[in-house]
XYZ file of C-alpha atoms in Angstrom:
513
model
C 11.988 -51.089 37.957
C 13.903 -48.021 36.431
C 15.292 -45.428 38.344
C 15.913 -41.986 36.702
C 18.367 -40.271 37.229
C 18.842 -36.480 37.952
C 21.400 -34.719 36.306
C 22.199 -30.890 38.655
C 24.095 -28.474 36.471
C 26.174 -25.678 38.928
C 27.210 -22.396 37.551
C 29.319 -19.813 37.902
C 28.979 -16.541 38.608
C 31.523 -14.094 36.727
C 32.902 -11.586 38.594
C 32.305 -7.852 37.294
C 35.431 -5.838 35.801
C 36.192 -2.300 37.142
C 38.101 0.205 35.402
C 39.957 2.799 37.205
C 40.179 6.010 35.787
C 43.835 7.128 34.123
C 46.268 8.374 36.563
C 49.581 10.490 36.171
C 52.748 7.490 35.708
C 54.305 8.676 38.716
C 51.251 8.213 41.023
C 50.460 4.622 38.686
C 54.000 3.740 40.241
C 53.409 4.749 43.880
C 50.063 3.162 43.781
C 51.486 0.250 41.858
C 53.772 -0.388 44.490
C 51.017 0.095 47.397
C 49.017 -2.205 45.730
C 51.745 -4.883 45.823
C 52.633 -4.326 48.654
C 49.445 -4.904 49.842
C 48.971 -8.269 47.356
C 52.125 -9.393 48.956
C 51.004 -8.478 53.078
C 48.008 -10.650 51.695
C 49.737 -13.647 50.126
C 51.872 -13.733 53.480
C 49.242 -13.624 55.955
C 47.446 -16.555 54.243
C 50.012 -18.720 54.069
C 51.754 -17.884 57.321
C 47.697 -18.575 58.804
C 46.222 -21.540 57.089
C 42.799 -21.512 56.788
C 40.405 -23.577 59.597
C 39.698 -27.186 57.208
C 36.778 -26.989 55.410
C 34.193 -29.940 57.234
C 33.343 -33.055 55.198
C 29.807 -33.146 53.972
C 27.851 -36.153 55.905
C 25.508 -37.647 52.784
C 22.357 -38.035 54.372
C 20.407 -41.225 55.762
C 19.772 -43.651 53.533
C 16.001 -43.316 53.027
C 14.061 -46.716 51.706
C 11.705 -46.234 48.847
C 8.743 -47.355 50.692
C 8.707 -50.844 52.853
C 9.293 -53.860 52.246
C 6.652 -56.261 51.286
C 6.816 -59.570 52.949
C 7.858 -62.715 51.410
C 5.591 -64.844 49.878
C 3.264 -67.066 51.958
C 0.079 -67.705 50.048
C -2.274 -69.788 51.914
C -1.292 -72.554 54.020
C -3.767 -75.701 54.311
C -5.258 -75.936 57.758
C -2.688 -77.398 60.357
C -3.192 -81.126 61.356
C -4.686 -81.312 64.729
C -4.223 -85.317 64.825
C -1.541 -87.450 63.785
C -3.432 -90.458 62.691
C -2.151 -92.683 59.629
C -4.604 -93.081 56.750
C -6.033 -96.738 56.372
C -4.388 -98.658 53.518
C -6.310 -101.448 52.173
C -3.473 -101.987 48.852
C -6.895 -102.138 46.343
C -8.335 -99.870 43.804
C -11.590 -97.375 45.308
C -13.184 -98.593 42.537
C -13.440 -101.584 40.296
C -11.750 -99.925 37.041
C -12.044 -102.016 33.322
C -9.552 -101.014 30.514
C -10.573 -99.045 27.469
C -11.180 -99.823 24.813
C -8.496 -97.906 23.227
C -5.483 -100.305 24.664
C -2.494 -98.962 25.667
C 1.004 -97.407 24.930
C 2.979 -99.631 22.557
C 6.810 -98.770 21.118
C 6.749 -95.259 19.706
C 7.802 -95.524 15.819
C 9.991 -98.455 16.571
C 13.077 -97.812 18.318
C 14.154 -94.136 17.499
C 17.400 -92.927 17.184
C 17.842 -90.058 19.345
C 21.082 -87.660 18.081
C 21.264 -85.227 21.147
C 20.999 -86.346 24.598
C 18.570 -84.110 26.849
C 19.784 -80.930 27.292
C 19.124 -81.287 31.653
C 21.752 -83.639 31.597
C 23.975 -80.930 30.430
C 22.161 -78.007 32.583
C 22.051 -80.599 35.835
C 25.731 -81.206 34.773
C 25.456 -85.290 35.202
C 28.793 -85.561 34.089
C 29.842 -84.283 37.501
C 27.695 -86.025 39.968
C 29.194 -89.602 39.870
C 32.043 -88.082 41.816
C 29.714 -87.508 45.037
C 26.592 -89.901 44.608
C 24.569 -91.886 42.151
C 22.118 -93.061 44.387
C 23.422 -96.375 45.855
C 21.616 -98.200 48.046
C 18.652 -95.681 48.263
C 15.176 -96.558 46.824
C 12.928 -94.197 44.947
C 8.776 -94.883 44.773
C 7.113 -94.125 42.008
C 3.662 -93.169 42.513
C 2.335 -92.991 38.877
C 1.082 -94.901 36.232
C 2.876 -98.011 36.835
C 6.496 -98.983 35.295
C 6.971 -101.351 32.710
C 10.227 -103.460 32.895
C 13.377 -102.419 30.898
C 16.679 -102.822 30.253
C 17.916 -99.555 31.956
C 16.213 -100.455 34.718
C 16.961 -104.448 34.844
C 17.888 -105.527 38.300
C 16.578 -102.568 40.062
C 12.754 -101.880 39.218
C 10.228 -103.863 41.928
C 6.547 -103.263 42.176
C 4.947 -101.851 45.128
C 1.506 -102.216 44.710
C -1.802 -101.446 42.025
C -4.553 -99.242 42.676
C -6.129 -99.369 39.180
C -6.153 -103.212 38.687
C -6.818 -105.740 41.750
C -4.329 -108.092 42.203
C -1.548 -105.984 40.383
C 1.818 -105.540 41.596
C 2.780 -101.824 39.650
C 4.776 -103.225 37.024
C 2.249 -102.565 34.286
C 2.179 -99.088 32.441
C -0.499 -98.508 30.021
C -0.354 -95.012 30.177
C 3.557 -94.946 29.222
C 3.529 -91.903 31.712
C 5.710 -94.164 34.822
C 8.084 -95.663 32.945
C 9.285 -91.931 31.128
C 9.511 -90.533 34.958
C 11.253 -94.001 36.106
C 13.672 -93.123 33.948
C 14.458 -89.456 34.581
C 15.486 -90.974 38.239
C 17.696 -93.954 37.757
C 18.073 -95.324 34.184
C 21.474 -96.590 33.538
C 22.519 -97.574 29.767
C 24.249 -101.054 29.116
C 26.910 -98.757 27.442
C 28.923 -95.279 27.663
C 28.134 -94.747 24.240
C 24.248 -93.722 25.167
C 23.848 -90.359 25.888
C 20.585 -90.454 27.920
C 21.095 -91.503 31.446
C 18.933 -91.018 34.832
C 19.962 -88.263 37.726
C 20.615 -91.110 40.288
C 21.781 -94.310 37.824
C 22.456 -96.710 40.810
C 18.944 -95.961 42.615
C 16.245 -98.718 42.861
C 12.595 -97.917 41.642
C 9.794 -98.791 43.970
C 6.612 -98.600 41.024
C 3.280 -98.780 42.626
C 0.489 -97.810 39.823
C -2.189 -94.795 41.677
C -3.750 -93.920 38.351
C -4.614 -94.430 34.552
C -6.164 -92.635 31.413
C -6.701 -95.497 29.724
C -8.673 -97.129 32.390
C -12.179 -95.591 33.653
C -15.545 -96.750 36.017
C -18.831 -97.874 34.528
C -20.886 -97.941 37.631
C -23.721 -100.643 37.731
C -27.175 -100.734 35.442
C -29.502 -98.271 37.265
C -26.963 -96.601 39.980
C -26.933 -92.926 40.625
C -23.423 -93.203 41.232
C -21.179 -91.170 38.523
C -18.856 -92.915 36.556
C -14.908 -91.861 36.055
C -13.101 -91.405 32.676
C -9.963 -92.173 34.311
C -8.462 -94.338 37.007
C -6.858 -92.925 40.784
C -8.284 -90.551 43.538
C -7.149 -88.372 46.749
C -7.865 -91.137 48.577
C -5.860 -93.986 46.916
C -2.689 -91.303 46.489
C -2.918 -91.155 49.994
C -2.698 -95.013 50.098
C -0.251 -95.384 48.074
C 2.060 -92.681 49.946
C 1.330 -95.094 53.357
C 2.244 -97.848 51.412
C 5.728 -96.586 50.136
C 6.517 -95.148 53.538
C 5.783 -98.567 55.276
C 8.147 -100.340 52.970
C 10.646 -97.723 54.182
C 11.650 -95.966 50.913
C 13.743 -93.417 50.893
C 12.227 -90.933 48.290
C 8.892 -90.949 46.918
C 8.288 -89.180 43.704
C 4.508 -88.057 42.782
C 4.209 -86.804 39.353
C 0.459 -87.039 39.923
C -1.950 -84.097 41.140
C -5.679 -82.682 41.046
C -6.626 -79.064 40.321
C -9.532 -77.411 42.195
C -11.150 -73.698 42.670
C -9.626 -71.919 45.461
C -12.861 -69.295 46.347
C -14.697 -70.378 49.504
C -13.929 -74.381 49.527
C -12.768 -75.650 52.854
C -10.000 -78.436 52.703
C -12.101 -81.523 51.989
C -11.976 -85.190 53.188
C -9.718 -86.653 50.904
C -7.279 -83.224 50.772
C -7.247 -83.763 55.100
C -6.608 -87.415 54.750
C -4.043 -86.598 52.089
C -2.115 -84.147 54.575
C -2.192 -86.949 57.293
C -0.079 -89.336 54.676
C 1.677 -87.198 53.677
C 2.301 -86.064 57.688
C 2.942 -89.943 58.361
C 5.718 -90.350 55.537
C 7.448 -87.256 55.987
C 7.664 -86.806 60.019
C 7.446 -90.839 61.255
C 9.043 -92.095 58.397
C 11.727 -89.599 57.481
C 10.735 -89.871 53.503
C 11.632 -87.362 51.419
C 8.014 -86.320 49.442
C 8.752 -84.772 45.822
C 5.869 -83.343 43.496
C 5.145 -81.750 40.276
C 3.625 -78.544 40.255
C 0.597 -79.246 38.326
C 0.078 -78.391 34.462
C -2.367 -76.328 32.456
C -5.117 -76.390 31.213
C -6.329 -79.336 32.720
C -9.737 -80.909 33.824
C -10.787 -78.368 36.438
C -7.810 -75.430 35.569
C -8.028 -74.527 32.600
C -5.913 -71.080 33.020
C -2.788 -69.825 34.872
C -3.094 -69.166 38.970
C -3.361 -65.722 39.262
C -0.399 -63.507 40.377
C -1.765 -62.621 44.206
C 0.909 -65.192 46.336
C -2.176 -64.301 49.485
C -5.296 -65.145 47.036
C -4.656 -67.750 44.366
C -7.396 -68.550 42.618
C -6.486 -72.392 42.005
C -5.228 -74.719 44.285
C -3.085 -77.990 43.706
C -2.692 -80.960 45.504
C -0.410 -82.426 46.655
C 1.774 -79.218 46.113
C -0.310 -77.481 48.393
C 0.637 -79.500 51.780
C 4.070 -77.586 51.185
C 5.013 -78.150 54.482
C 5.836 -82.037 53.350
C 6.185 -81.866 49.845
C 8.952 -80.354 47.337
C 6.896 -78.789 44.744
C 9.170 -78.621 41.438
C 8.218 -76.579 38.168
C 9.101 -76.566 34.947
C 11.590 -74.407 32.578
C 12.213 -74.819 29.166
C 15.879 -74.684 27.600
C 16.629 -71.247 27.808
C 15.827 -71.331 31.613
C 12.260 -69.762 31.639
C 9.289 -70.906 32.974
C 7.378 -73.065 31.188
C 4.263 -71.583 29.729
C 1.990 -75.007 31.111
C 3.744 -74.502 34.380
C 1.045 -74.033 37.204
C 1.749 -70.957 39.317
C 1.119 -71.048 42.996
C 3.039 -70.062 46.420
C 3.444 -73.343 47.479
C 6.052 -74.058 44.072
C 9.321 -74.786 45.978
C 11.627 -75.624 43.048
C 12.184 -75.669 39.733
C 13.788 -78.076 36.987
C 13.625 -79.124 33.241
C 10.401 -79.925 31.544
C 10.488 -79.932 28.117
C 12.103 -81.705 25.067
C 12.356 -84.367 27.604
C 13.839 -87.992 26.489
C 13.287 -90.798 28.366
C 12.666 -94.420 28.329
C 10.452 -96.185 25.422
C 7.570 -97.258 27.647
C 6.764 -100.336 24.541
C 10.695 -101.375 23.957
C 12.791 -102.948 26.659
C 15.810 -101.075 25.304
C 14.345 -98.255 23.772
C 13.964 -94.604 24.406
C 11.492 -91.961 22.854
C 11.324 -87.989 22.845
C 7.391 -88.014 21.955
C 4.237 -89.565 23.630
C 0.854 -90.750 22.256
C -2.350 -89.970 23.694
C -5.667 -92.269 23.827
C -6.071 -91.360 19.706
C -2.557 -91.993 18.738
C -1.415 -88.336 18.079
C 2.086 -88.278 19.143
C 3.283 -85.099 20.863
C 6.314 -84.063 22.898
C 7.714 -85.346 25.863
C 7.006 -82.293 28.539
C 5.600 -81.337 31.583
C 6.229 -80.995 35.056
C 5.654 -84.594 35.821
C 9.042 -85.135 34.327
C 10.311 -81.905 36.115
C 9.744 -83.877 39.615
C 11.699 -86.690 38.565
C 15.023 -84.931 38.554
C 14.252 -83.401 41.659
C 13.550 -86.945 43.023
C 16.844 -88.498 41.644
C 18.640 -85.627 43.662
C 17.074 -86.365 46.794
C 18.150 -90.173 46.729
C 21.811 -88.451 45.792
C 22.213 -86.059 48.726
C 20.634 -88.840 51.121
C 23.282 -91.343 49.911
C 26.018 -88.879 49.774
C 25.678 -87.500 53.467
C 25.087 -91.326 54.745
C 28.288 -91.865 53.077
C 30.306 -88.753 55.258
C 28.504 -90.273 57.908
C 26.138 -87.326 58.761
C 22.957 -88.559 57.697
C 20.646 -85.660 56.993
C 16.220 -85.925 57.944
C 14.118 -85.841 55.231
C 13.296 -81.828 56.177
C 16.769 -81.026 56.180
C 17.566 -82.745 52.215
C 14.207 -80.989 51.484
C 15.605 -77.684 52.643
C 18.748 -78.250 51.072
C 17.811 -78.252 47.809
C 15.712 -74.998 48.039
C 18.707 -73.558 49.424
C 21.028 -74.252 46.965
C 18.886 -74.044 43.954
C 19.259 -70.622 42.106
C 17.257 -68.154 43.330
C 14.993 -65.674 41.348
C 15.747 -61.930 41.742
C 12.959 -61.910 44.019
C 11.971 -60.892 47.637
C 12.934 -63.969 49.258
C 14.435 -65.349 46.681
C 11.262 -66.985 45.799
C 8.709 -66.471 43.500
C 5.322 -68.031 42.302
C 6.357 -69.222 39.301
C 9.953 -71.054 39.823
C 10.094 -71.089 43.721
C 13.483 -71.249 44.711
C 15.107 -71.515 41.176
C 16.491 -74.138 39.544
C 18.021 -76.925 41.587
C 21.857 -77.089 41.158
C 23.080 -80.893 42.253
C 26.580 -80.206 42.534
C 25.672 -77.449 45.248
C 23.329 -79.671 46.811
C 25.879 -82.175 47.427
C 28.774 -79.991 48.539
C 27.727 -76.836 50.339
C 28.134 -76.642 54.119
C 24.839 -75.064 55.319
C 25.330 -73.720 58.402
C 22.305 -74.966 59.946
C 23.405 -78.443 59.831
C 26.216 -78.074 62.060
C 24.025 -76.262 64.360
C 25.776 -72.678 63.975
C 23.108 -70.055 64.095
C 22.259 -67.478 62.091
C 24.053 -64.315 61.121
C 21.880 -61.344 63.168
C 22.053 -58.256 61.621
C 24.756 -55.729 62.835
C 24.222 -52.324 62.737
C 27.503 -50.804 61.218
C 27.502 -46.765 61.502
C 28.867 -44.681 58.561
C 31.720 -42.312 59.418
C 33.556 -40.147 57.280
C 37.656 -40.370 57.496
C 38.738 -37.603 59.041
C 39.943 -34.151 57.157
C 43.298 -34.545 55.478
C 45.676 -31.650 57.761
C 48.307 -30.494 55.313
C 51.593 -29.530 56.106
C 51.722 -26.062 55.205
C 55.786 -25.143 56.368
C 57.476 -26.033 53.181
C 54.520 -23.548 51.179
C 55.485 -20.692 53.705
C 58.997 -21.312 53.432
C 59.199 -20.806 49.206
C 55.991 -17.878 49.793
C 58.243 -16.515 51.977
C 61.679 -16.634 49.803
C 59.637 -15.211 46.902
C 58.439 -12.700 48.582
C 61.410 -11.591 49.862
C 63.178 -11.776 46.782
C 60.127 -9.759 44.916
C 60.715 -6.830 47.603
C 64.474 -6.348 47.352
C 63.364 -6.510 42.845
C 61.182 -3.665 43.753
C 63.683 -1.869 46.722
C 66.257 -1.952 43.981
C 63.803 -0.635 40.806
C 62.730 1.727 43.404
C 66.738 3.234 43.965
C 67.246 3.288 40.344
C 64.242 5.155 38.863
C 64.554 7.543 41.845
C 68.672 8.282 41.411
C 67.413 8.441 37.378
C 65.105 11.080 38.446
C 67.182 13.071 40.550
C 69.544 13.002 37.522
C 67.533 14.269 35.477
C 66.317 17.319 37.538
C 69.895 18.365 37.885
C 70.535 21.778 36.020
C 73.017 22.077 33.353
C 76.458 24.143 34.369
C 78.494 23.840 31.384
């Protein structure tokens, strides 16, 4: 918003000149020396009586330009009136067969990448190894599965399949997992690799919820639909009870669904969602992480609208923000990134584009581009990979704090890094598009928040305005030169008053000779 500003221009008024009519020079003297006279009775009886102070001018009350507008809320999912935990049977919903297209194989061989991501740099990674690097904490990864490599070796375990029966998570035929895997907690066999994960010393939980190269043919002569892709509400939800039960510490979902806002109650799956999501976050003390949801996809094809109260779209599971961080993306320059999904319920934001991660088809590999079912290779971005930084800095604040020995809940990490990201120049400090800001690590790891050590609020003070009072000038050493000079102008004008009137005498005096 501009303000203009108004310029006042004051003027003057000049006073009018008199002229007095000629007079004879003897009468111009007498009057002369009335009128001094006068001047100088005047001059003495203002500085012998200084003048009352002249009172300060109060500026007026601050007036707001209109009120206030409330933060943004947007609208909340119906409150849980139960606290029961989701069944978790550890099997697909549905019996899922492979494409026929295959899956994600080594990317142009094994690329040479000159520039290491520019988050690393942004994040400032460099830094964090000082404080944390996620020791002894274990990250799920809710995804697409995670194949096995090298900068993961030692650390990667599979939690579970819910595309293929009898899988254990370490499969990725998507190549979607392992790139997110590695944004958390891959460590190079060598310094002289740039690319390295947010928490390097973290473990990887990898339980595969969903796949576009696998999809549902339901049976010869069933009315039942069939599904061009692999994963549900319903099996996320599983899969969130499952990490929680195997008492993870973070659990990173770079996996969503997109529906119309306009008169649909929260459905089945969304309520049985909310109740694992409930279960990990408040009886399991998990720390939930989520991307905000991309555009266009399946069922949003455009951007949210900009009403916080009325979206038009809403996203799951950023939605349940009551449990879940909901991170966005920004490109290099720190903007948000134009497939970002907009909503209230965004909580933070982080990098998303020209991402590098691991090579999903090389065990020592990494890749800056992705392939799709038809082999068209695009960039690395999104805010799937956004989430996975967030994740990474979970698992560091948890491990740091554990270290000082004041273990923080999953709420409190959760509210830490809002807190300490940087904020928008918005009411709030939040807006629809970034949330919070940016996450900044190294302030997540080192600021005391004052709510941790149980110290309350600041309340707001009201602090009156008061002028200093008027400046009273000493006014004796003016009266005593005034009164000097003026002394010493009346005997000047005693004495030219002898002397032009002995002169004049003089010259009246007859001549005798």
């Amino acid at each position: 918003m501009h303000r203009a500003a108004a310029t006042a221009r004051a003027g003057r008024d000049e006073p009018l000149q008199h002229v007095a009519p000629r007079q004879h020079p003897a009468r111009q003297l007498m009057n002369g020396t009335t009128t001094t006279a006068r001047l100088l009775a005047a001059t003495l009886l203002a500085v012998l009586v200084p003048a009352a102070p002249v009172a300060g001018a109060q500026p007026q009350d601050s007036q707001p330009n209109g009120t206030q507008a409330e933060q943004d809320a947007g609208p909340t999912p119906p409150p849980l009136t139960d606290r029961i935990k989701p069944e978790n049977d550890g099997q697909p919903d549905r019996p899922y067969t492979r494409t026929s297209v295959g899956c994600v194989t080594s990317l142009d061989g094994n690329v040479q990448l000159q520039e290491k991501a520019w988050g690393q740099d942004v994040l400032r990674f460099q830094d964090l190894s000082a404080f944390a690097t996620g020791a002894n904490q274990t990250v799920a990864v809710i995804d697409t599965g995670v194949n096995q490599h090298d900068y993961l070796a030692g650390r990667l375990e599979g939690g579970g399949d819910y595309v293929e029966a009898g899988g254990d998570g370490l499969s990725d035929c998507d190549g979607h997992g392992t790139q997110v895997a590695g944004i958390i907690a891959a460590k190079p066999p060598s310094d002289d690799i740039g690319f390295r994960g947010i928490a390097p010393d973290a473990k990887i939980l990898s339980i595969r919820q969903s796949s576009e190269f696998y999809e549902y043919k339901p049976p010869q002569g069933s009315q039942e639909e069939g599904r061009a892709s692999a994963g549900s509400l319903d099996t996320l939800a599983e899969a969130v009870v499952e990490a929680a039960d195997r008492n993870v510490d973070v659990i990173n979902m770079s996996v969503d669904t997109c529906r119309a806002a306009a008169n649909v109650p929260i459905t089945a799956s969304e309520r049985n969602l909310q109740r694992a999501l409930r279960y990990a976050v408040e009886e399991k003390d998990v720390v939930l992480v989520s991307s905000a949801g991309n555009i266009p996809g399946p069922n949003c094809r455009e951007q949210n609208n900009s009403d916080p109260a009325n979206p038009r779209f809403i996203v799951s599971p950023p939605w349940f923000s009551e449990y879940v961080l909901s991170v966005a993306a920004v490109d290099r320059s720190g903007d948000p990134a134009g497939f970002s999904m907009h909503g209230p319920w965004v909580s933070v934001a982080a990098p998303g584009t020209e991402i590098i991660s691991l090579n999903p088809g090389d065990r020592d590999g990494l890749v800056n581009v992705t392939a799709d079912e038809k082999g068209e290779q695009t960039p690395i971005q999104g805010t799937s990979f956004a989430a996975p930084y967030v994740a990474g800095l979970a698992a560091l604040v948890r491990e740091r704090f554990e270290k000082l020995g004041q273990p923080l809940t999953a709420k409190q990490i959760m509210e830490r890094i809002k807190i300490t990201a940087a904020h928008p120049a918005a009411n709030g400090g939040h807006n629809i598009q970034v949330g919070y800001g940016m996450v900044n690590p190294v302030s997540a790891l080192t600021t005391m928040i004052p709510a941790e050590e149980n110290i309350p609020p600041d309340e707001a003070v009201e602090v009156p305005f008061e002028m200093p009072p008027p400046h009273e000038r000493d006014w004796a050493p003016v009266q005593v030169a005034v009164i000097g000079s003026a002394g010493g102008l009346g005997l000047l004008l005693l004495t030219l008053f002898v002397v032009h009137t002995v002169r004049r005498q003089r010259g009246d005096r007859p001549d005798l000779s």
